[in-house]
Coordinates of C-alpha atoms in Angstrom, one line a residue:
X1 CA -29.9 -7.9 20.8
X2 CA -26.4 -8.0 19.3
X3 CA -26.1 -4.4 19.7
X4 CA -26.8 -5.1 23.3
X5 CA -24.4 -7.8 23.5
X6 CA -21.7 -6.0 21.7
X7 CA -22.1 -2.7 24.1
X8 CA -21.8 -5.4 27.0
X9 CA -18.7 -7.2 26.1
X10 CA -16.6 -3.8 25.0
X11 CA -17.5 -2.3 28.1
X12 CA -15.9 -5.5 30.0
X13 CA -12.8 -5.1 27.9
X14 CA -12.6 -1.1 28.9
X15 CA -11.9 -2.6 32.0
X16 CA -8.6 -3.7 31.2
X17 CA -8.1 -1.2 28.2
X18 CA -4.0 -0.4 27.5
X19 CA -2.8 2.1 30.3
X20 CA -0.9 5.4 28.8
X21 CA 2.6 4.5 27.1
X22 CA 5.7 6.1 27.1
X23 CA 7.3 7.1 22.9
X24 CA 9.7 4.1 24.0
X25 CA 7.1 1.7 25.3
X26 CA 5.5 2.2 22.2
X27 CA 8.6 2.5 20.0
X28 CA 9.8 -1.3 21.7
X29 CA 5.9 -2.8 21.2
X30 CA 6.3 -1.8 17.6
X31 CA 9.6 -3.4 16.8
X32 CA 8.8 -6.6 18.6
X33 CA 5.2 -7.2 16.8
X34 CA 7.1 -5.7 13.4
X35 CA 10.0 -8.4 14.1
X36 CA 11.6 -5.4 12.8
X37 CA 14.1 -2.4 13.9
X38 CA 13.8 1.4 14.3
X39 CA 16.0 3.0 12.1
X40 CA 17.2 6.8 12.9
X41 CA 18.1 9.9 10.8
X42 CA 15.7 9.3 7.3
X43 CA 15.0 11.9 5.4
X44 CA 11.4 11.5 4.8
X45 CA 8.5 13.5 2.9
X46 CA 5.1 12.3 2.4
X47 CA 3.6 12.7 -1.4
X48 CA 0.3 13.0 -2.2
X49 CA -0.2 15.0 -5.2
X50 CA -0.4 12.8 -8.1
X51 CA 1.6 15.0 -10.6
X52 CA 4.1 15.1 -7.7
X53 CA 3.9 11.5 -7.6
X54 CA 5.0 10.8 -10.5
X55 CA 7.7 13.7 -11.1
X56 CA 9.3 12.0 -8.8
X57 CA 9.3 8.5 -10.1
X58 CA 11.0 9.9 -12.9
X59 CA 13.4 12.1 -10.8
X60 CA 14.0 8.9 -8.8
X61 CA 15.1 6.9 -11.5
X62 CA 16.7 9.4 -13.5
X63 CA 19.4 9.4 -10.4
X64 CA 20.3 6.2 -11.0
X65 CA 24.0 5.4 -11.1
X66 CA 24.3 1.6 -10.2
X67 CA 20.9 -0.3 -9.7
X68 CA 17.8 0.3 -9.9
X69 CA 14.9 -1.8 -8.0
X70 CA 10.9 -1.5 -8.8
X71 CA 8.0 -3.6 -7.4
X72 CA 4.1 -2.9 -8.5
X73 CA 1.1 -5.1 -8.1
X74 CA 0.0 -4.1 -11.8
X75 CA 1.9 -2.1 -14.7
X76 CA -0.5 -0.9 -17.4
X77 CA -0.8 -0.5 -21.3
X78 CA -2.0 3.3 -20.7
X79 CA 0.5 6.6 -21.2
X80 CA 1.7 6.6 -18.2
X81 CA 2.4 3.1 -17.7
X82 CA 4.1 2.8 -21.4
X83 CA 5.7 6.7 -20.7
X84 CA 7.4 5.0 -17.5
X85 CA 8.9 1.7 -19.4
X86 CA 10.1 3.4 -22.5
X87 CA 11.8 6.2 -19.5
X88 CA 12.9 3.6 -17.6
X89 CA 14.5 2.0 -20.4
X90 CA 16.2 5.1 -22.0
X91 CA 17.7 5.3 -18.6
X92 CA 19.3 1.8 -18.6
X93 CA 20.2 1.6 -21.8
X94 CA 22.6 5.1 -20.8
X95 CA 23.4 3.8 -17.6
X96 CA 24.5 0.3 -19.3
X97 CA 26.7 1.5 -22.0
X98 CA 28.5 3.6 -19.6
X99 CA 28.6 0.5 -16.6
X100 CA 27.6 -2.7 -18.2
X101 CA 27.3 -4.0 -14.9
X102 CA 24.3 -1.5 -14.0
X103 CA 20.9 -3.9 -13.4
X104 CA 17.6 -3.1 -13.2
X105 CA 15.5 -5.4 -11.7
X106 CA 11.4 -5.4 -11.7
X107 CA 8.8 -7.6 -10.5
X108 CA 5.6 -7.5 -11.0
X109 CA 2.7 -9.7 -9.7
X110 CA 2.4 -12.7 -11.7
X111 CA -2.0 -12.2 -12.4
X112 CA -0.8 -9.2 -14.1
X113 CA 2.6 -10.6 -16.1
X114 CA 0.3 -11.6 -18.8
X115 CA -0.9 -8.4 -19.6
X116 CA 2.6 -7.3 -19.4
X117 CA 4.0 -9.6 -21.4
X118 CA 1.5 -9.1 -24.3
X119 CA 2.3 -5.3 -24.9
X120 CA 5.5 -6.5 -26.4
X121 CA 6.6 -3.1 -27.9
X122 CA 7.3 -1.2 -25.2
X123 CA 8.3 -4.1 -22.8
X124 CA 10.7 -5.7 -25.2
X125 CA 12.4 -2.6 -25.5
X126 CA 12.6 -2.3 -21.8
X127 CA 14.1 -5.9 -21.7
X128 CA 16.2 -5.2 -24.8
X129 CA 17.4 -2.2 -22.9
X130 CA 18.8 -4.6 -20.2
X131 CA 16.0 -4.5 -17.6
X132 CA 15.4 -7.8 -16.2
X133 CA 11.5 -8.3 -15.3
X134 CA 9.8 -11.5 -13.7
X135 CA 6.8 -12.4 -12.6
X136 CA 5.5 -13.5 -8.0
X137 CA 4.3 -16.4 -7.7
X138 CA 3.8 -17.5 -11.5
X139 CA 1.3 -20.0 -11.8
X140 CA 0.8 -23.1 -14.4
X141 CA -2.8 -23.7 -15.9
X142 CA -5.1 -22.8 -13.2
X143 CA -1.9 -23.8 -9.7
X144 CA 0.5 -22.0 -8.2
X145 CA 3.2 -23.0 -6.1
X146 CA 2.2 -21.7 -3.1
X147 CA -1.4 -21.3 -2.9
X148 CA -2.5 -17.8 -3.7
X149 CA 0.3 -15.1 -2.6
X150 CA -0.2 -11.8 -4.5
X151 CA 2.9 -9.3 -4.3
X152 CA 1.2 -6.0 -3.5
X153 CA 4.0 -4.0 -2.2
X154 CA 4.9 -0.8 -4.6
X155 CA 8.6 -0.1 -4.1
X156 CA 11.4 1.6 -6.3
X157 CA 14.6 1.9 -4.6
X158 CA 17.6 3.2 -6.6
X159 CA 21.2 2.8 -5.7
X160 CA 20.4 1.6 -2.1
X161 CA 20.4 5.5 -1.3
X162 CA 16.8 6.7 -2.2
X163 CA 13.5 4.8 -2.1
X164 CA 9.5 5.7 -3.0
X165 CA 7.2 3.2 -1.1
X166 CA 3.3 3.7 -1.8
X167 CA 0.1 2.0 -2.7
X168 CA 0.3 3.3 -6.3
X169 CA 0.9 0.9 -9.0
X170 CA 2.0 1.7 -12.6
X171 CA -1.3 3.3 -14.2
X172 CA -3.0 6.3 -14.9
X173 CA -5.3 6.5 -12.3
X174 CA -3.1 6.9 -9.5
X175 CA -1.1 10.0 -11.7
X176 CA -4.0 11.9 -14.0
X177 CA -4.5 14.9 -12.2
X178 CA -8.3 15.0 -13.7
X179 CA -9.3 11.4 -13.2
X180 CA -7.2 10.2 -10.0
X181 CA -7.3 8.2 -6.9
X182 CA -6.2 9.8 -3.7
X183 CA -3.2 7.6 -2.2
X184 CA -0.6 8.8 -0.4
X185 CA 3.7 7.6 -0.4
X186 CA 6.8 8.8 1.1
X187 CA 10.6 9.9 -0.4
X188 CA 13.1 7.9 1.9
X189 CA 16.6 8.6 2.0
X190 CA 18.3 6.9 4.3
X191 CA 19.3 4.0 6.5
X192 CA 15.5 2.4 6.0
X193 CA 16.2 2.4 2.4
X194 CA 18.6 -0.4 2.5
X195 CA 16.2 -1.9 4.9
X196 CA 13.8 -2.2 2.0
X197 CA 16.4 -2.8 -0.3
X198 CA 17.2 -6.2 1.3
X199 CA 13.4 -7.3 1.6
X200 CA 13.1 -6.6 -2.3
X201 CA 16.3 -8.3 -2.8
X202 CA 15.0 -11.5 -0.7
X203 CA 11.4 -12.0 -2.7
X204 CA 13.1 -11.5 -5.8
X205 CA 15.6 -14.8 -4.9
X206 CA 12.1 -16.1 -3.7
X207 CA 9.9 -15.8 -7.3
X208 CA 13.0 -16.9 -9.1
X209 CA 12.8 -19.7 -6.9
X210 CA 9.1 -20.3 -7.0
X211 CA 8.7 -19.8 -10.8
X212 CA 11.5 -23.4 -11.1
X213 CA 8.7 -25.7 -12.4
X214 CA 10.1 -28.7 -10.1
X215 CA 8.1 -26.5 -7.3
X216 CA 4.9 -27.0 -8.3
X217 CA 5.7 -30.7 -7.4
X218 CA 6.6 -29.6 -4.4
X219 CA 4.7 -30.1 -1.0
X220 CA 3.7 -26.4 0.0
X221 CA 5.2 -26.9 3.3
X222 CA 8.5 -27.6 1.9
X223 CA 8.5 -24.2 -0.6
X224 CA 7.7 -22.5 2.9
X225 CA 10.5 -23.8 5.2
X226 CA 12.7 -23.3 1.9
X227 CA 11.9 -19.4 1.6
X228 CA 11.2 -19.0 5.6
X229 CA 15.1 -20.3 5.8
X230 CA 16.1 -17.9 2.7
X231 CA 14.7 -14.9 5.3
X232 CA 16.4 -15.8 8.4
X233 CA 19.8 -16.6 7.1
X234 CA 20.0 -15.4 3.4
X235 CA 20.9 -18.5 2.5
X236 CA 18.7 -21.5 0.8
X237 CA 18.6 -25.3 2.4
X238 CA 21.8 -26.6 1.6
X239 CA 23.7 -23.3 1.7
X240 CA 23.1 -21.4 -1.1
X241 CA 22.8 -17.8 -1.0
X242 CA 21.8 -16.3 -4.0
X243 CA 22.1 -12.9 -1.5
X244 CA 25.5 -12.8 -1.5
X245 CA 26.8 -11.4 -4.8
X246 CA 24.8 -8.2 -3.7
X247 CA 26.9 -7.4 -0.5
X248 CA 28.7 -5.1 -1.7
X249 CA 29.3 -1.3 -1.2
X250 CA 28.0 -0.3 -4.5
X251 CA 25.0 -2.1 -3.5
X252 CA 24.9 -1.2 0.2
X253 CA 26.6 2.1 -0.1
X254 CA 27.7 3.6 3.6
X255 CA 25.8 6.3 4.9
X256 CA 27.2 9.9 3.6
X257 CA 25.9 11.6 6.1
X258 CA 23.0 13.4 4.7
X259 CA 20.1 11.8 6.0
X260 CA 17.4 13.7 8.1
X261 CA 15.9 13.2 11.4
X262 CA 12.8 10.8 11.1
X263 CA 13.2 7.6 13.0
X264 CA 11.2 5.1 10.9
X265 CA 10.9 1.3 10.9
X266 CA 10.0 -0.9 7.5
X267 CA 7.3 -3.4 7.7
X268 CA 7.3 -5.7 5.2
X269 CA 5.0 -8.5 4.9
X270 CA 5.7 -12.2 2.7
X271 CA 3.1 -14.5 3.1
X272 CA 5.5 -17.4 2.3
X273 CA 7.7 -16.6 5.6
X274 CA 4.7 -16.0 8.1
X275 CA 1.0 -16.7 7.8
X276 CA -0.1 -13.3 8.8
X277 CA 1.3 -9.9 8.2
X278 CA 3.2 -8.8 11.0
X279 CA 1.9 -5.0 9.6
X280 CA -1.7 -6.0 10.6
X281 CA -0.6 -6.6 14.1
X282 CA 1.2 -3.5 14.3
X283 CA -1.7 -1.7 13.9
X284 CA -3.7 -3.5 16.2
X285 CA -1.4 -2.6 18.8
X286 CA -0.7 1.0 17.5
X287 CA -4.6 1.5 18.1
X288 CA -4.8 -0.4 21.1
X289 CA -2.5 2.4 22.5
X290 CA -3.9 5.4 21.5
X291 CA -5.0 7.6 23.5
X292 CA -6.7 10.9 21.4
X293 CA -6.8 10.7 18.1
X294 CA -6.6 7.8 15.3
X295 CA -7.1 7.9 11.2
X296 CA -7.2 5.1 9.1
X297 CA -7.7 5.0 5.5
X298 CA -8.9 2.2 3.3
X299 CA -10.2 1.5 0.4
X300 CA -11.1 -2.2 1.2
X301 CA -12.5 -1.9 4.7
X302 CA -13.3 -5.6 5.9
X303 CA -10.6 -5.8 8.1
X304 CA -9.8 -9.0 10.9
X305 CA -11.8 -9.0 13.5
X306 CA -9.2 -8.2 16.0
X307 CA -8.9 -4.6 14.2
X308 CA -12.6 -3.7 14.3
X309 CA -12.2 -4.7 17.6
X310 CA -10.0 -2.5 18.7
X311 CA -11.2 0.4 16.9
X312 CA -14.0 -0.1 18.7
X313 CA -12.4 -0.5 22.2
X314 CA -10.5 2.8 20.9
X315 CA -14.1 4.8 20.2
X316 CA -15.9 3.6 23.0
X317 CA -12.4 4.9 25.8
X318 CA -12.6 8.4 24.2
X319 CA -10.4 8.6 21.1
X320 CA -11.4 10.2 18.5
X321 CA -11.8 7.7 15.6
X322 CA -11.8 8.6 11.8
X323 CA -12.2 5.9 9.2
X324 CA -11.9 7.3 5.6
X325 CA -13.6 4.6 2.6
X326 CA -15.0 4.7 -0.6
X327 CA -19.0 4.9 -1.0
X328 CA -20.7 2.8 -4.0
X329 CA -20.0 6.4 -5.9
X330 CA -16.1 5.3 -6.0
X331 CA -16.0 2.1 -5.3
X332 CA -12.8 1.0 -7.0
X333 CA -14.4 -2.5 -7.3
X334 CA -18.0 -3.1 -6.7
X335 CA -20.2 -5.8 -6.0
X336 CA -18.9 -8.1 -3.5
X337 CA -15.7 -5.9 -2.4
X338 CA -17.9 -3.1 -1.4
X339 CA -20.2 -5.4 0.4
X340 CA -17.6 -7.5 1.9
X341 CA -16.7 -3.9 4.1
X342 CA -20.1 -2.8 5.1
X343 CA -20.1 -4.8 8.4
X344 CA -17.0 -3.0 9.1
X345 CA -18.3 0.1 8.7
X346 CA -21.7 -0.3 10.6
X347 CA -19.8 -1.4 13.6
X348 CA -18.0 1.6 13.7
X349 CA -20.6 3.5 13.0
X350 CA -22.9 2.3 15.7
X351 CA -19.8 2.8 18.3
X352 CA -19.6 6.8 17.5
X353 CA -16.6 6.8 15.0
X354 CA -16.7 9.2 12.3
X355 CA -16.8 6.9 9.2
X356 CA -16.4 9.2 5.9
X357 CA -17.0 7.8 2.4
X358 CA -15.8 9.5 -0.7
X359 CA -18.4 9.7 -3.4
X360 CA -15.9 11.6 -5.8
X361 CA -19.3 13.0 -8.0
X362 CA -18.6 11.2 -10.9
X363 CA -21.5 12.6 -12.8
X364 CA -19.3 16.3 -12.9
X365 CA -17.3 14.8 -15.4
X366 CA -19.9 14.6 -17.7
X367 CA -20.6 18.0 -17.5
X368 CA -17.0 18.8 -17.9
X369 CA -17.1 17.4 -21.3
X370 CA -21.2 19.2 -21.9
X371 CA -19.3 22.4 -21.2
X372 CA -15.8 22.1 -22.7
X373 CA -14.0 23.0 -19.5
X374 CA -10.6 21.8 -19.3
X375 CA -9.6 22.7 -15.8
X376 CA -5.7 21.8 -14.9
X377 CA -6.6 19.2 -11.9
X378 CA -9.7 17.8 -10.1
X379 CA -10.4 16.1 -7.0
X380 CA -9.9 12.4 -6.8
X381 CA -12.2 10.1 -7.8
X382 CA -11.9 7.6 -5.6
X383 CA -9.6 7.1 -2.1
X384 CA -6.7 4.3 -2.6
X385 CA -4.8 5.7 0.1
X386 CA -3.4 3.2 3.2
X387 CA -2.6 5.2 6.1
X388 CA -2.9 5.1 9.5
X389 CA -2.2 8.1 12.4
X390 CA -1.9 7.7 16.0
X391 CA -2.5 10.6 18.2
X392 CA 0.4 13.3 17.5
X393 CA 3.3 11.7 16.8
X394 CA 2.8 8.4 14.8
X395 CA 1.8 7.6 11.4
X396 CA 2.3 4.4 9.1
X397 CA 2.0 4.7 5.1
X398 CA 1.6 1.2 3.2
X399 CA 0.8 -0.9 -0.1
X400 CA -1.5 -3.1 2.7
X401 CA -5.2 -2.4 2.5
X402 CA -4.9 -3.7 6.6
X403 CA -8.0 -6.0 5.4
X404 CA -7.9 -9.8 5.6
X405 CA -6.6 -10.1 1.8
X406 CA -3.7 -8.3 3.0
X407 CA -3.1 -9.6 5.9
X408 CA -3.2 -13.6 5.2
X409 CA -2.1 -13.5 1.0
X410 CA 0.1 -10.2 0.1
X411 CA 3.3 -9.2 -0.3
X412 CA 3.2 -5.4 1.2
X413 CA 5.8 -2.5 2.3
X414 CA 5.4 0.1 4.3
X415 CA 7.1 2.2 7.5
X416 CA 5.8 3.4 10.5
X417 CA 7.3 6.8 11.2
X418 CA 7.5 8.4 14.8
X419 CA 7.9 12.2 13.7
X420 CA 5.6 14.9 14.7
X421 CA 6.2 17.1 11.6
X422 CA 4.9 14.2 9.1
X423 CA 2.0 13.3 11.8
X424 CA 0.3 16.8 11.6
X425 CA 0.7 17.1 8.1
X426 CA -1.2 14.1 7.3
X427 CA -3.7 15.2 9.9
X428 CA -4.3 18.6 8.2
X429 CA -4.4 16.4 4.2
X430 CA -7.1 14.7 6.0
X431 CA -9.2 17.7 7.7
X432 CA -8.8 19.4 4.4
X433 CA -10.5 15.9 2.7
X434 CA -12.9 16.2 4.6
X435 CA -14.0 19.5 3.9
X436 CA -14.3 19.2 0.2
X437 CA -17.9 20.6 -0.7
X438 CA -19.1 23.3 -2.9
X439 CA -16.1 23.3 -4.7
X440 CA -15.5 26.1 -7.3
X441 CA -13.5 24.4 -10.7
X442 CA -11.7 27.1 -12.1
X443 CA -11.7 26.4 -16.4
X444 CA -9.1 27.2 -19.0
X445 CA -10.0 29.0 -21.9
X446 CA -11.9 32.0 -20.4
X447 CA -15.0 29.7 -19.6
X448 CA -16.7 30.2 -16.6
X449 CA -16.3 27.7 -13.8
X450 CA -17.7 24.3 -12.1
X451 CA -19.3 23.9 -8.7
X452 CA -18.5 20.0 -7.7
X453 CA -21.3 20.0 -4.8
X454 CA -20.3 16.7 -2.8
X455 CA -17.1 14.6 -2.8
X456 CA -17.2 13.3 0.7
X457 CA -20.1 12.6 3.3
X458 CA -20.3 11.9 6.7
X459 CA -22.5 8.3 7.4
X460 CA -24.4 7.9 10.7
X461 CA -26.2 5.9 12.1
X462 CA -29.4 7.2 10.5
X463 CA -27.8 5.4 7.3
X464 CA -27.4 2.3 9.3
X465 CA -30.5 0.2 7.7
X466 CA -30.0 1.0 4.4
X467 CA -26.7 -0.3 4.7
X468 CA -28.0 -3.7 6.4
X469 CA -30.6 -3.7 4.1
X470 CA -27.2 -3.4 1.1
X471 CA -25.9 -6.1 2.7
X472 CA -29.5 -8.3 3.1
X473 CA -28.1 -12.1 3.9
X474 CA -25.2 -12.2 2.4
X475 CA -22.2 -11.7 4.9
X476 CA -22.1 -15.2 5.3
X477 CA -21.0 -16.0 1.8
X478 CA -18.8 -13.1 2.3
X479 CA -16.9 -14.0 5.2
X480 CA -16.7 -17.2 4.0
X481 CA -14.6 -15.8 1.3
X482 CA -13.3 -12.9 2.7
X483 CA -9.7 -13.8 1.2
X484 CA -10.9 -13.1 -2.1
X485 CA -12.0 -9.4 -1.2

């Protein structure tokens, strides 16, 4: 009967589905959901390759002159997360004895401070080098000053030339070319990077701000109006700006001319200055426009209703919808984060979309270590990636998950990109995803290699009840916290 119900109500909708948009129609809905601007000639490439990935974190800060900027959800005590503090902080320590006025700035997530704090070898050389490192949001027992805002947004933007934005944090998982999650970033260079630079620059005065103990004192709605006023005018209540000793060339260097030709706007979402992410509903409109072809990629896949929505709408006029998750194989968290996106999932299953979880085989890596084989990279294990591509011409890379979490409680950055080049090159990365089977591992050492049988299925609606059947009765509990997911 709801199936029934739900065929009957899209079918009204189709009736007053988006008519076919102009590149400017489009380009103007963007900006005005995005409360944001286009910004022409970036130079930007997308990176996907984890060893790539982080080559050129350490490329990126390496070019440092004047300032350095990071952001990251989580930072941890593994190689690569202790490799990337002690080369960050060779790297300011050079920088600062030649200009003791170079800064390095990096905030982290306050839920994973702690652990940061307590690896005090490697972190207290980083400080001790000069980098100054705080904490979103810090809370004090159990409260924090504004409910529970998470900064999820993974930036590094150096000298207000040259910016990374992805969904990978500081860890091993997202760089280990034999046990990695597939996630995908873009190099800007360019007039977007100071775009960035500015957001960054504006939630760091805001968790200075909001770690001040009076705040916890505070009535929420007053911390709000305080940072909301800090966005619009760069200045604090009462005229402070704590802004305005970085408006400066050095900082906000002219443009020298080098740039490319990708016009690209920056969404970035702060759940202190609006209570939904303005990222979230430029997707929604994004898919409510397209007219062949649209990919999204998730690994947390209980979206707002007025996505699935959409997506449906999208399916059921004739695009051709592809929604890339993780199955229970990968899950990168279990339980009640997988469940929470299997209604998702069975709706858009049950409308015709193609919905393709990544199972990652797990179990080959035990025979790697039976066998001895040491081969020099793997598939991922798991999907991370948050992308989104729109027929031939559009496609949005982000730290948002576009599921409720993200879209009511994060901090995220990300840009939508109207280029054709970057478009079809995440198209054919996708296609290729897809057709991982029967791959042969090659081994070092002269021994012979690996077949890795299945990383990625197709599910259809044949795998519909045992899906419901996953989920039995408990998508009321999970809805009812589906901020948590």
């Amino acid at each position: 009967m709801l199936n029934l119900i739900r065929s009957f109500v899209l079918a009204l909708c189709l009736m007053w589905a988006p008519t076919a948009r102009t590149a400017d129609d489009v380009a103007a809905v963007v900006a005005s959901t995005g409360h944001a601007e286009w910004t022409e000639g970036n130079r930007i490439e997308l990176i996907v390759d984890p060893q790539q990935a982080w080559q050129a974190r350490l490329d990126l800060i390496s070019r440092a002159k004047h300032h350095i900027f990071v952001s990251a959800f989580s930072w941890h005590n593994d190689p690569f997360g202790v490799e990337f503090a002690e080369r960050l902080a060779e790297v300011v320590a050079d920088r600062r004895r030649e200009n003791p006025d170079f800064i390095a700035y990096c905030m982290i997530d306050s839920s994973a401070m702690g652990l940061f704090n307590r690896y005090s070898r490697t972190f207290k050389e980083l400080r001790n080098a000069g980098a100054v490192i705080i904490g979103f949001n810090p809370s004090m027992g159990t409260a924090t000053a504004v409910y529970d805002g998470r900064l999820h947004d993974k930036m590094i933007i150096v000298d207000g030339r040259w910016a990374l934005v992805s969904g990978r944090n500081v860890a091993e998982e997202y760089y280990d070319p034999l046990e990695w999650w597939f996630d995908a970033g873009v190099s800007v260079e360019g007039p977007a990077v100071q775009v960035l630079q500015m957001n960054f620059l504006k939630a760091w005065a805001s968790a200075i701000d909001l770690a001040k103990t009076g705040r916890f004192f505070w009535p929420e709605e007053k911390i709000r109006q305080r940072i909301r006023t800090l966005w619009r005018t760069g200045r604090f209540p009462g005229g402070d700006s704590p802004l305005e000793r970085y408006m400066t060339s050095e900082f906000f260097p002219p443009s020298d001319g080098s740039g490319g030709g990708v016009k690209a706007l920056v969404l970035y979402d702060n759940p202190f200055v609006s209570r939904r992410a303005a990222s979230t509903d430029v997707l929604i409109e994004l898919v409510a426009r397209a007219e062949h072809e649209l990919d999204l990629m998730t690994p947390f896949p209980n979206m707002p209703d007025e996505l699935v929505s959409e997506i449906e709408l999208a399916a059921a006029r004739g695009v051709a919808v592809r929604l890339f998750v993780n199955g229970p194989e990968a899950a990168i968290r279990g339980g009640p984060f997988l469940l929470s996106g299997l209604p998702t999932v069975i709706r858009l299953i049950d409308v015709g979309a193609e919905v393709w979880a990544w199972s990652g085989d797990g179990e080959f890596h035990s025979e790697l270590e039976e066998t001895g084989c040491s081969p020099p990279t793997m598939p991922p294990m798991a999907v991370h990636g948050k992308v989104a591509r729109i027929d031939d011409e559009l496609t949005m890379v982000h730290s948002s998950n576009f599921n409720i979490r993200s879209t009511y409680y994060n901090t995220e950055a990300g840009l939508v990109m109207m280029d054709r080049r970057l478009n079809q090159e995440l198209k054919a990365l996708l296609d290729r995803l897809i057709s991982l089977h029967d791959l042969e591992i090659a081994c070092e050492d002269g021994l012979a290699g690996i077949t890795v049988e299945h990383v990625v299925h197709r599910l259809t609606v044949d795998d519909i009840p045992d899906l419901e059947r996953k989920l039995g009765k408990k998508q009321g509990f999970l809805d009812s916290m589906a901020v948590v997911w």
